[in-house]
Amino acid sequence: MTCGILPVIDKQVCSFERWFIEHLADIPDPGHAQIIRRYATWEVLPRLRTRAEKKPVTPAARRHVADQVKQATAFLGWLADRDHTLATCGQTGIDAWHAEHNQHARNTIRGFLLWCSASKLTRPFRLPPVQISRAAPMPQAERLELIGRLLTDPSLPLRARVAGSIVLLYAQPLSRVVRLTLDDITRAEQQTLLRLGEPPSPVPEPLAELLFRWIGSRDNMNTATNHACQWLFPGRRAGQPLHPDVLGRVSGRDQ
């Protein structure tokens, strides 16, 4: 591929395509699977490939399009739970869904809803304006004080200490922190590394020690379907990570 005979294949695009095949197979409703296949084939993948032609797709961009597909799948399930389909979905349904979900979910589902409208799969509706929340940056002195407490105060829940330290030390949103897996944590030459991108970031002590203590005592690991879970912060639902809102309540941070 490097000598110009074959086109360069973006590894993140390939990763998404492999993931999508598995995701599609896990959708129990054939009608829902057909819609999601159309959405990914005609909307998501073309945009991702166009982006890859200009510059390599980042892991964050790959996660974002996967989140769009997962949110679209969840939306179809939400409609079905209320005895509705896309064909019967109109303004009332759109407003109800937005009222029940947070801003991150609303922004993530937007592309799918616009595609549905353009494809005339739904009744006419109007989406609320996009809102991008920007929290005021934490003063440096307050940030350092909070990091110090998280790293040294044994009275705090271990989950909050680990998650909060990652948020503050590496400037990561909780929506990214909950997607971390055990494979993102490695030991190399007596150094702990955390893969938030490439290259992985060093983890200083005492956070490294807290991190491995947490791995050995993670919550929500006692069910038969969750005992082999690879998420760093497992959720109560088998195979799913903890929701950012739940982790935020524990660590005292927004997503």
PDB file of C-alpha atoms in Angstrom:
ATOM      1  CA  MET A   1       0.000   0.000   0.000  1.00  0.00           C
ATOM      2  CA  THR A   2       2.953   2.340   0.553  1.00  0.00           C
ATOM      3  CA  CYS A   3       4.261   2.115  -3.028  1.00  0.00           C
ATOM      4  CA  GLY A   4       1.178   3.707  -4.572  1.00  0.00           C
ATOM      5  CA  ILE A   5      -0.232   0.624  -6.298  1.00  0.00           C
ATOM      6  CA  LEU A   6      -3.027   0.035  -3.780  1.00  0.00           C
ATOM      7  CA  PRO A   7      -5.009   2.741  -1.994  1.00  0.00           C
ATOM      8  CA  VAL A   8      -4.089   3.426   1.607  1.00  0.00           C
ATOM      9  CA  ILE A   9      -6.638   1.884   3.958  1.00  0.00           C
ATOM     10  CA  ASP A  10      -7.332   3.927   7.067  1.00  0.00           C
ATOM     11  CA  LYS A  11      -7.089   1.655  10.104  1.00  0.00           C
ATOM     12  CA  GLN A  12      -9.806   3.536  11.986  1.00  0.00           C
ATOM     13  CA  VAL A  13     -12.215   3.135   9.069  1.00  0.00           C
ATOM     14  CA  CYS A  14     -11.413  -0.594   9.013  1.00  0.00           C
ATOM     15  CA  SER A  15     -11.923  -0.754  12.774  1.00  0.00           C
ATOM     16  CA  PHE A  16     -15.329   0.884  12.448  1.00  0.00           C
ATOM     17  CA  GLU A  17     -16.363  -1.455   9.632  1.00  0.00           C
ATOM     18  CA  ARG A  18     -15.451  -4.518  11.716  1.00  0.00           C
ATOM     19  CA  TRP A  19     -17.288  -3.115  14.721  1.00  0.00           C
ATOM     20  CA  PHE A  20     -20.343  -2.282  12.633  1.00  0.00           C
ATOM     21  CA  ILE A  21     -20.712  -5.846  11.348  1.00  0.00           C
ATOM     22  CA  GLU A  22     -20.810  -7.096  14.944  1.00  0.00           C
ATOM     23  CA  HIS A  23     -23.157  -4.320  16.034  1.00  0.00           C
ATOM     24  CA  LEU A  24     -25.564  -5.052  13.197  1.00  0.00           C
ATOM     25  CA  ALA A  25     -25.628  -8.745  14.101  1.00  0.00           C
ATOM     26  CA  ASP A  26     -26.585  -7.850  17.684  1.00  0.00           C
ATOM     27  CA  ILE A  27     -29.701  -5.865  16.690  1.00  0.00           C
ATOM     28  CA  PRO A  28     -32.639  -8.198  17.440  1.00  0.00           C
ATOM     29  CA  ASP A  29     -35.234  -6.457  15.262  1.00  0.00           C
ATOM     30  CA  PRO A  30     -34.642  -7.116  11.509  1.00  0.00           C
ATOM     31  CA  GLY A  31     -36.431  -3.902  10.567  1.00  0.00           C
ATOM     32  CA  HIS A  32     -34.224  -1.872  12.873  1.00  0.00           C
ATOM     33  CA  ALA A  33     -31.128  -3.601  11.514  1.00  0.00           C
ATOM     34  CA  GLN A  34     -32.154  -2.724   7.955  1.00  0.00           C
ATOM     35  CA  ILE A  35     -32.560   0.961   8.827  1.00  0.00           C
ATOM     36  CA  ILE A  36     -29.233   1.095  10.666  1.00  0.00           C
ATOM     37  CA  ARG A  37     -27.523  -0.636   7.744  1.00  0.00           C
ATOM     38  CA  ARG A  38     -28.916   1.985   5.352  1.00  0.00           C
ATOM     39  CA  TYR A  39     -27.882   4.815   7.662  1.00  0.00           C
ATOM     40  CA  ALA A  40     -24.323   3.540   8.009  1.00  0.00           C
ATOM     41  CA  THR A  41     -23.965   2.624   4.323  1.00  0.00           C
ATOM     42  CA  TRP A  42     -25.300   5.849   2.834  1.00  0.00           C
ATOM     43  CA  GLU A  43     -24.533   8.419   5.512  1.00  0.00           C
ATOM     44  CA  VAL A  44     -21.956   7.430   8.138  1.00  0.00           C
ATOM     45  CA  LEU A  45     -19.392   5.473   6.126  1.00  0.00           C
ATOM     46  CA  PRO A  46     -19.220   7.881   3.154  1.00  0.00           C
ATOM     47  CA  ARG A  47     -18.503  10.788   5.518  1.00  0.00           C
ATOM     48  CA  LEU A  48     -15.892   8.760   7.380  1.00  0.00           C
ATOM     49  CA  ARG A  49     -14.169   7.687   4.161  1.00  0.00           C
ATOM     50  CA  THR A  50     -14.190  11.230   2.807  1.00  0.00           C
ATOM     51  CA  ARG A  51     -12.548  12.374   6.001  1.00  0.00           C
ATOM     52  CA  ALA A  52      -9.946   9.618   5.704  1.00  0.00           C
ATOM     53  CA  GLU A  53      -9.048  10.808   2.190  1.00  0.00           C
ATOM     54  CA  LYS A  54      -8.027  14.177   3.618  1.00  0.00           C
ATOM     55  CA  LYS A  55      -6.197  13.027   6.749  1.00  0.00           C
ATOM     56  CA  PRO A  56      -6.037   9.934   8.982  1.00  0.00           C
ATOM     57  CA  VAL A  57      -9.158   9.367  11.036  1.00  0.00           C
ATOM     58  CA  THR A  58      -8.485   9.731  14.744  1.00  0.00           C
ATOM     59  CA  PRO A  59      -9.652   7.177  17.334  1.00  0.00           C
ATOM     60  CA  ALA A  60     -11.923   9.886  18.757  1.00  0.00           C
ATOM     61  CA  ALA A  61     -13.591  10.393  15.370  1.00  0.00           C
ATOM     62  CA  ARG A  62     -14.071   6.641  14.989  1.00  0.00           C
ATOM     63  CA  ARG A  63     -15.658   6.469  18.451  1.00  0.00           C
ATOM     64  CA  HIS A  64     -17.924   9.377  17.575  1.00  0.00           C
ATOM     65  CA  VAL A  65     -19.393   7.718  14.478  1.00  0.00           C
ATOM     66  CA  ALA A  66     -19.833   4.474  16.416  1.00  0.00           C
ATOM     67  CA  ASP A  67     -21.671   6.442  19.101  1.00  0.00           C
ATOM     68  CA  GLN A  68     -23.901   7.911  16.390  1.00  0.00           C
ATOM     69  CA  VAL A  69     -24.824   4.431  15.191  1.00  0.00           C
ATOM     70  CA  LYS A  70     -25.408   3.162  18.733  1.00  0.00           C
ATOM     71  CA  GLN A  71     -27.561   6.168  19.561  1.00  0.00           C
ATOM     72  CA  ALA A  72     -29.578   5.643  16.380  1.00  0.00           C
ATOM     73  CA  THR A  73     -30.113   1.991  17.306  1.00  0.00           C
ATOM     74  CA  ALA A  74     -31.180   2.962  20.811  1.00  0.00           C
ATOM     75  CA  PHE A  75     -33.604   5.531  19.386  1.00  0.00           C
ATOM     76  CA  LEU A  76     -35.343   2.868  17.305  1.00  0.00           C
ATOM     77  CA  GLY A  77     -35.647   0.724  20.423  1.00  0.00           C
ATOM     78  CA  TRP A  78     -37.028   3.693  22.352  1.00  0.00           C
ATOM     79  CA  LEU A  79     -39.706   4.169  19.692  1.00  0.00           C
ATOM     80  CA  ALA A  80     -40.584   0.464  19.712  1.00  0.00           C
ATOM     81  CA  ASP A  81     -40.987   0.494  23.500  1.00  0.00           C
ATOM     82  CA  ARG A  82     -43.671   3.135  22.975  1.00  0.00           C
ATOM     83  CA  ASP A  83     -45.367   1.246  20.135  1.00  0.00           C
ATOM     84  CA  HIS A  84     -44.018   3.630  17.501  1.00  0.00           C
ATOM     85  CA  THR A  85     -41.840   3.363  14.412  1.00  0.00           C
ATOM     86  CA  LEU A  86     -39.999   5.954  12.357  1.00  0.00           C
ATOM     87  CA  ALA A  87     -43.052   6.189  10.108  1.00  0.00           C
ATOM     88  CA  THR A  88     -45.256   7.246  13.029  1.00  0.00           C
ATOM     89  CA  CYS A  89     -42.636   9.450  14.671  1.00  0.00           C
ATOM     90  CA  GLY A  90     -43.352  13.168  14.505  1.00  0.00           C
ATOM     91  CA  GLN A  91     -42.733  16.306  16.533  1.00  0.00           C
ATOM     92  CA  THR A  92     -44.286  14.913  19.712  1.00  0.00           C
ATOM     93  CA  GLY A  93     -41.983  11.889  19.691  1.00  0.00           C
ATOM     94  CA  ILE A  94     -38.899  13.979  18.915  1.00  0.00           C
ATOM     95  CA  ASP A  95     -39.711  16.395  21.741  1.00  0.00           C
ATOM     96  CA  ALA A  96     -40.334  13.536  24.184  1.00  0.00           C
ATOM     97  CA  TRP A  97     -37.020  11.866  23.347  1.00  0.00           C
ATOM     98  CA  HIS A  98     -35.101  15.123  23.769  1.00  0.00           C
ATOM     99  CA  ALA A  99     -36.781  15.751  27.117  1.00  0.00           C
ATOM    100  CA  GLU A 100     -35.631  12.358  28.416  1.00  0.00           C
ATOM    101  CA  HIS A 101     -31.997  12.513  27.280  1.00  0.00           C
ATOM    102  CA  ASN A 102     -28.952  14.632  28.063  1.00  0.00           C
ATOM    103  CA  GLN A 103     -27.254  17.119  25.758  1.00  0.00           C
ATOM    104  CA  HIS A 104     -24.558  14.671  24.659  1.00  0.00           C
ATOM    105  CA  ALA A 105     -27.193  12.181  23.488  1.00  0.00           C
ATOM    106  CA  ARG A 106     -29.142  14.946  21.729  1.00  0.00           C
ATOM    107  CA  ASN A 107     -26.085  16.097  19.811  1.00  0.00           C
ATOM    108  CA  THR A 108     -25.118  12.522  18.934  1.00  0.00           C
ATOM    109  CA  ILE A 109     -28.559  11.553  17.565  1.00  0.00           C
ATOM    110  CA  ARG A 110     -28.905  14.723  15.481  1.00  0.00           C
ATOM    111  CA  GLY A 111     -27.247  13.362  12.333  1.00  0.00           C
ATOM    112  CA  PHE A 112     -29.471  10.281  12.298  1.00  0.00           C
ATOM    113  CA  LEU A 113     -32.648  12.315  12.754  1.00  0.00           C
ATOM    114  CA  LEU A 114     -31.668  14.708   9.964  1.00  0.00           C
ATOM    115  CA  TRP A 115     -30.952  11.731   7.700  1.00  0.00           C
ATOM    116  CA  CYS A 116     -34.328  10.194   8.567  1.00  0.00           C
ATOM    117  CA  SER A 117     -36.065  13.459   7.745  1.00  0.00           C
ATOM    118  CA  ALA A 118     -34.201  13.893   4.450  1.00  0.00           C
ATOM    119  CA  SER A 119     -34.993  10.269   3.548  1.00  0.00           C
ATOM    120  CA  LYS A 120     -38.682  10.875   4.419  1.00  0.00           C
ATOM    121  CA  LEU A 121     -38.692   8.023   6.923  1.00  0.00           C
ATOM    122  CA  THR A 122     -40.512  10.134   9.520  1.00  0.00           C
ATOM    123  CA  ARG A 123     -43.241  12.687   9.739  1.00  0.00           C
ATOM    124  CA  PRO A 124     -42.099  16.329   9.490  1.00  0.00           C
ATOM    125  CA  PHE A 125     -40.408  17.670  12.614  1.00  0.00           C
ATOM    126  CA  ARG A 126     -38.063  20.411  13.756  1.00  0.00           C
ATOM    127  CA  LEU A 127     -35.007  19.796  15.891  1.00  0.00           C
ATOM    128  CA  PRO A 128     -34.039  22.137  18.729  1.00  0.00           C
ATOM    129  CA  PRO A 129     -30.904  24.243  18.148  1.00  0.00           C
ATOM    130  CA  VAL A 130     -27.554  22.630  18.873  1.00  0.00           C
ATOM    131  CA  GLN A 131     -26.274  23.505  22.318  1.00  0.00           C
ATOM    132  CA  ILE A 132     -22.612  23.142  23.194  1.00  0.00           C
ATOM    133  CA  SER A 133     -21.995  23.469  26.903  1.00  0.00           C
ATOM    134  CA  ARG A 134     -18.629  24.834  27.912  1.00  0.00           C
ATOM    135  CA  ALA A 135     -17.918  24.643  31.596  1.00  0.00           C
ATOM    136  CA  ALA A 136     -15.751  27.382  33.037  1.00  0.00           C
ATOM    137  CA  PRO A 137     -12.164  26.150  33.424  1.00  0.00           C
ATOM    138  CA  MET A 138     -11.200  25.206  36.953  1.00  0.00           C
ATOM    139  CA  PRO A 139      -8.625  27.557  38.510  1.00  0.00           C
ATOM    140  CA  GLN A 140      -5.196  25.932  38.642  1.00  0.00           C
ATOM    141  CA  ALA A 141      -4.890  26.185  42.423  1.00  0.00           C
ATOM    142  CA  GLU A 142      -8.287  24.522  42.893  1.00  0.00           C
ATOM    143  CA  ARG A 143      -7.399  21.850  40.333  1.00  0.00           C
ATOM    144  CA  LEU A 144      -4.133  20.982  42.099  1.00  0.00           C
ATOM    145  CA  GLU A 145      -5.854  20.902  45.484  1.00  0.00           C
ATOM    146  CA  LEU A 146      -8.536  18.541  44.174  1.00  0.00           C
ATOM    147  CA  ILE A 147      -5.964  16.282  42.502  1.00  0.00           C
ATOM    148  CA  GLY A 148      -4.053  16.097  45.770  1.00  0.00           C
ATOM    149  CA  ARG A 149      -7.171  15.121  47.675  1.00  0.00           C
ATOM    150  CA  LEU A 150      -8.182  12.495  45.117  1.00  0.00           C
ATOM    151  CA  LEU A 151      -4.749  10.904  45.254  1.00  0.00           C
ATOM    152  CA  THR A 152      -4.376  10.884  49.042  1.00  0.00           C
ATOM    153  CA  ASP A 153      -7.797  10.859  50.744  1.00  0.00           C
ATOM    154  CA  PRO A 154      -8.758   7.239  51.571  1.00  0.00           C
ATOM    155  CA  SER A 155     -12.236   8.324  52.703  1.00  0.00           C
ATOM    156  CA  LEU A 156     -13.263   8.984  49.086  1.00  0.00           C
ATOM    157  CA  PRO A 157     -14.683   6.118  46.985  1.00  0.00           C
ATOM    158  CA  LEU A 158     -11.910   4.463  44.990  1.00  0.00           C
ATOM    159  CA  ARG A 159     -13.894   4.775  41.755  1.00  0.00           C
ATOM    160  CA  ALA A 160     -14.222   8.535  42.265  1.00  0.00           C
ATOM    161  CA  ARG A 161     -10.517   8.872  43.026  1.00  0.00           C
ATOM    162  CA  VAL A 162      -9.453   7.050  39.867  1.00  0.00           C
ATOM    163  CA  ALA A 163     -11.990   8.631  37.507  1.00  0.00           C
ATOM    164  CA  GLY A 164     -11.555  12.122  38.914  1.00  0.00           C
ATOM    165  CA  SER A 165      -7.765  11.891  38.702  1.00  0.00           C
ATOM    166  CA  ILE A 166      -7.912  10.850  35.034  1.00  0.00           C
ATOM    167  CA  VAL A 167     -10.290  13.727  34.263  1.00  0.00           C
ATOM    168  CA  LEU A 168      -8.110  16.318  35.982  1.00  0.00           C
ATOM    169  CA  LEU A 169      -4.630  15.046  35.125  1.00  0.00           C
ATOM    170  CA  TYR A 170      -5.288  14.286  31.453  1.00  0.00           C
ATOM    171  CA  ALA A 171      -8.097  16.776  30.696  1.00  0.00           C
ATOM    172  CA  GLN A 172     -10.433  13.989  29.578  1.00  0.00           C
ATOM    173  CA  PRO A 173     -14.251  14.232  29.530  1.00  0.00           C
ATOM    174  CA  LEU A 174     -16.154  11.561  31.420  1.00  0.00           C
ATOM    175  CA  SER A 175     -17.721  10.441  28.134  1.00  0.00           C
ATOM    176  CA  ARG A 176     -14.200   9.375  27.109  1.00  0.00           C
ATOM    177  CA  VAL A 177     -13.174   8.006  30.518  1.00  0.00           C
ATOM    178  CA  VAL A 178     -16.081   5.535  30.630  1.00  0.00           C
ATOM    179  CA  ARG A 179     -14.928   4.074  27.286  1.00  0.00           C
ATOM    180  CA  LEU A 180     -11.540   3.044  28.685  1.00  0.00           C
ATOM    181  CA  THR A 181     -10.889  -0.691  28.837  1.00  0.00           C
ATOM    182  CA  LEU A 182      -8.341  -2.836  30.630  1.00  0.00           C
ATOM    183  CA  ASP A 183      -6.460  -3.100  27.333  1.00  0.00           C
ATOM    184  CA  ASP A 184      -5.851   0.653  27.519  1.00  0.00           C
ATOM    185  CA  ILE A 185      -3.700   0.134  30.624  1.00  0.00           C
ATOM    186  CA  THR A 186      -0.287  -1.461  30.183  1.00  0.00           C
ATOM    187  CA  ARG A 187       2.987  -1.911  32.017  1.00  0.00           C
ATOM    188  CA  ALA A 188       6.194  -1.266  30.105  1.00  0.00           C
ATOM    189  CA  GLU A 189       9.651  -1.204  31.678  1.00  0.00           C
ATOM    190  CA  GLN A 190       8.230  -0.705  35.185  1.00  0.00           C
ATOM    191  CA  GLN A 191       6.082   2.170  33.958  1.00  0.00           C
ATOM    192  CA  THR A 192       2.285   2.236  33.809  1.00  0.00           C
ATOM    193  CA  LEU A 193       0.829   3.609  30.580  1.00  0.00           C
ATOM    194  CA  LEU A 194      -2.726   4.760  29.833  1.00  0.00           C
ATOM    195  CA  ARG A 195      -3.844   4.778  26.207  1.00  0.00           C
ATOM    196  CA  LEU A 196      -5.883   7.922  25.649  1.00  0.00           C
ATOM    197  CA  GLY A 197      -4.383   8.293  22.184  1.00  0.00           C
ATOM    198  CA  GLU A 198      -1.060   7.581  20.570  1.00  0.00           C
ATOM    199  CA  PRO A 199       1.416   7.361  22.133  1.00  0.00           C
ATOM    200  CA  PRO A 200       0.028   6.185  25.511  1.00  0.00           C
ATOM    201  CA  SER A 201       0.485   8.550  28.452  1.00  0.00           C
ATOM    202  CA  PRO A 202       2.592   7.701  31.525  1.00  0.00           C
ATOM    203  CA  VAL A 203       0.643   7.253  34.764  1.00  0.00           C
ATOM    204  CA  PRO A 204       2.467   8.653  37.801  1.00  0.00           C
ATOM    205  CA  GLU A 205       2.326   7.289  41.308  1.00  0.00           C
ATOM    206  CA  PRO A 206       0.228   7.166  43.375  1.00  0.00           C
ATOM    207  CA  LEU A 207      -2.404   7.121  40.612  1.00  0.00           C
ATOM    208  CA  ALA A 208      -0.893   3.970  39.097  1.00  0.00           C
ATOM    209  CA  GLU A 209      -1.292   2.143  42.403  1.00  0.00           C
ATOM    210  CA  LEU A 210      -4.891   3.391  42.760  1.00  0.00           C
ATOM    211  CA  LEU A 211      -5.615   2.321  39.195  1.00  0.00           C
ATOM    212  CA  PHE A 212      -4.545  -1.270  39.754  1.00  0.00           C
ATOM    213  CA  ARG A 213      -6.364  -1.397  43.088  1.00  0.00           C
ATOM    214  CA  TRP A 214      -9.515  -0.317  41.286  1.00  0.00           C
ATOM    215  CA  ILE A 215      -9.042  -2.929  38.553  1.00  0.00           C
ATOM    216  CA  GLY A 216      -8.922  -5.596  41.229  1.00  0.00           C
ATOM    217  CA  SER A 217     -12.085  -4.407  42.966  1.00  0.00           C
ATOM    218  CA  ARG A 218     -14.300  -2.947  40.229  1.00  0.00           C
ATOM    219  CA  ASP A 219     -18.021  -2.551  40.865  1.00  0.00           C
ATOM    220  CA  ASN A 220     -20.744  -4.433  38.959  1.00  0.00           C
ATOM    221  CA  MET A 221     -18.564  -7.493  38.333  1.00  0.00           C
ATOM    222  CA  ASN A 222     -20.563 -10.058  40.295  1.00  0.00           C
ATOM    223  CA  THR A 223     -23.158 -11.049  37.697  1.00  0.00           C
ATOM    224  CA  ALA A 224     -22.674 -14.168  35.617  1.00  0.00           C
ATOM    225  CA  THR A 225     -22.770 -12.127  32.404  1.00  0.00           C
ATOM    226  CA  ASN A 226     -20.370  -9.432  33.583  1.00  0.00           C
ATOM    227  CA  HIS A 227     -17.546 -11.346  35.262  1.00  0.00           C
ATOM    228  CA  ALA A 228     -15.237 -11.065  32.241  1.00  0.00           C
ATOM    229  CA  CYS A 229     -16.065  -7.413  31.492  1.00  0.00           C
ATOM    230  CA  GLN A 230     -13.129  -5.429  30.089  1.00  0.00           C
ATOM    231  CA  TRP A 231     -14.478  -1.940  30.784  1.00  0.00           C
ATOM    232  CA  LEU A 232     -12.431   0.002  33.317  1.00  0.00           C
ATOM    233  CA  PHE A 233     -15.719   1.292  34.745  1.00  0.00           C
ATOM    234  CA  PRO A 234     -18.314  -1.463  34.179  1.00  0.00           C
ATOM    235  CA  GLY A 235     -21.985  -0.548  34.183  1.00  0.00           C
ATOM    236  CA  ARG A 236     -24.808  -2.511  35.717  1.00  0.00           C
ATOM    237  CA  ARG A 237     -25.984  -3.694  32.315  1.00  0.00           C
ATOM    238  CA  ALA A 238     -23.967  -6.655  31.080  1.00  0.00           C
ATOM    239  CA  GLY A 239     -21.329  -5.698  28.557  1.00  0.00           C
ATOM    240  CA  GLN A 240     -21.907  -1.955  28.953  1.00  0.00           C
ATOM    241  CA  PRO A 241     -19.676   0.664  30.596  1.00  0.00           C
ATOM    242  CA  LEU A 242     -20.899   2.934  33.336  1.00  0.00           C
ATOM    243  CA  HIS A 243     -22.916   5.867  32.005  1.00  0.00           C
ATOM    244  CA  PRO A 244     -21.022   9.200  32.110  1.00  0.00           C
ATOM    245  CA  ASP A 245     -23.832  10.782  34.135  1.00  0.00           C
ATOM    246  CA  VAL A 246     -23.519   8.078  36.802  1.00  0.00           C
ATOM    247  CA  LEU A 247     -19.748   8.415  36.949  1.00  0.00           C
ATOM    248  CA  GLY A 248     -20.147  12.186  37.051  1.00  0.00           C
ATOM    249  CA  ARG A 249     -22.356  12.001  40.123  1.00  0.00           C
ATOM    250  CA  VAL A 250     -19.727   9.929  41.891  1.00  0.00           C
ATOM    251  CA  SER A 251     -16.714  12.000  40.874  1.00  0.00           C
ATOM    252  CA  GLY A 252     -18.433  15.371  41.048  1.00  0.00           C
ATOM    253  CA  ARG A 253     -17.634  16.320  37.441  1.00  0.00           C
ATOM    254  CA  ASP A 254     -19.719  16.930  34.319  1.00  0.00           C
ATOM    255  CA  GLN A 255     -19.221  14.741  31.295  1.00  0.00           C
TER     256      GLN A 255
END
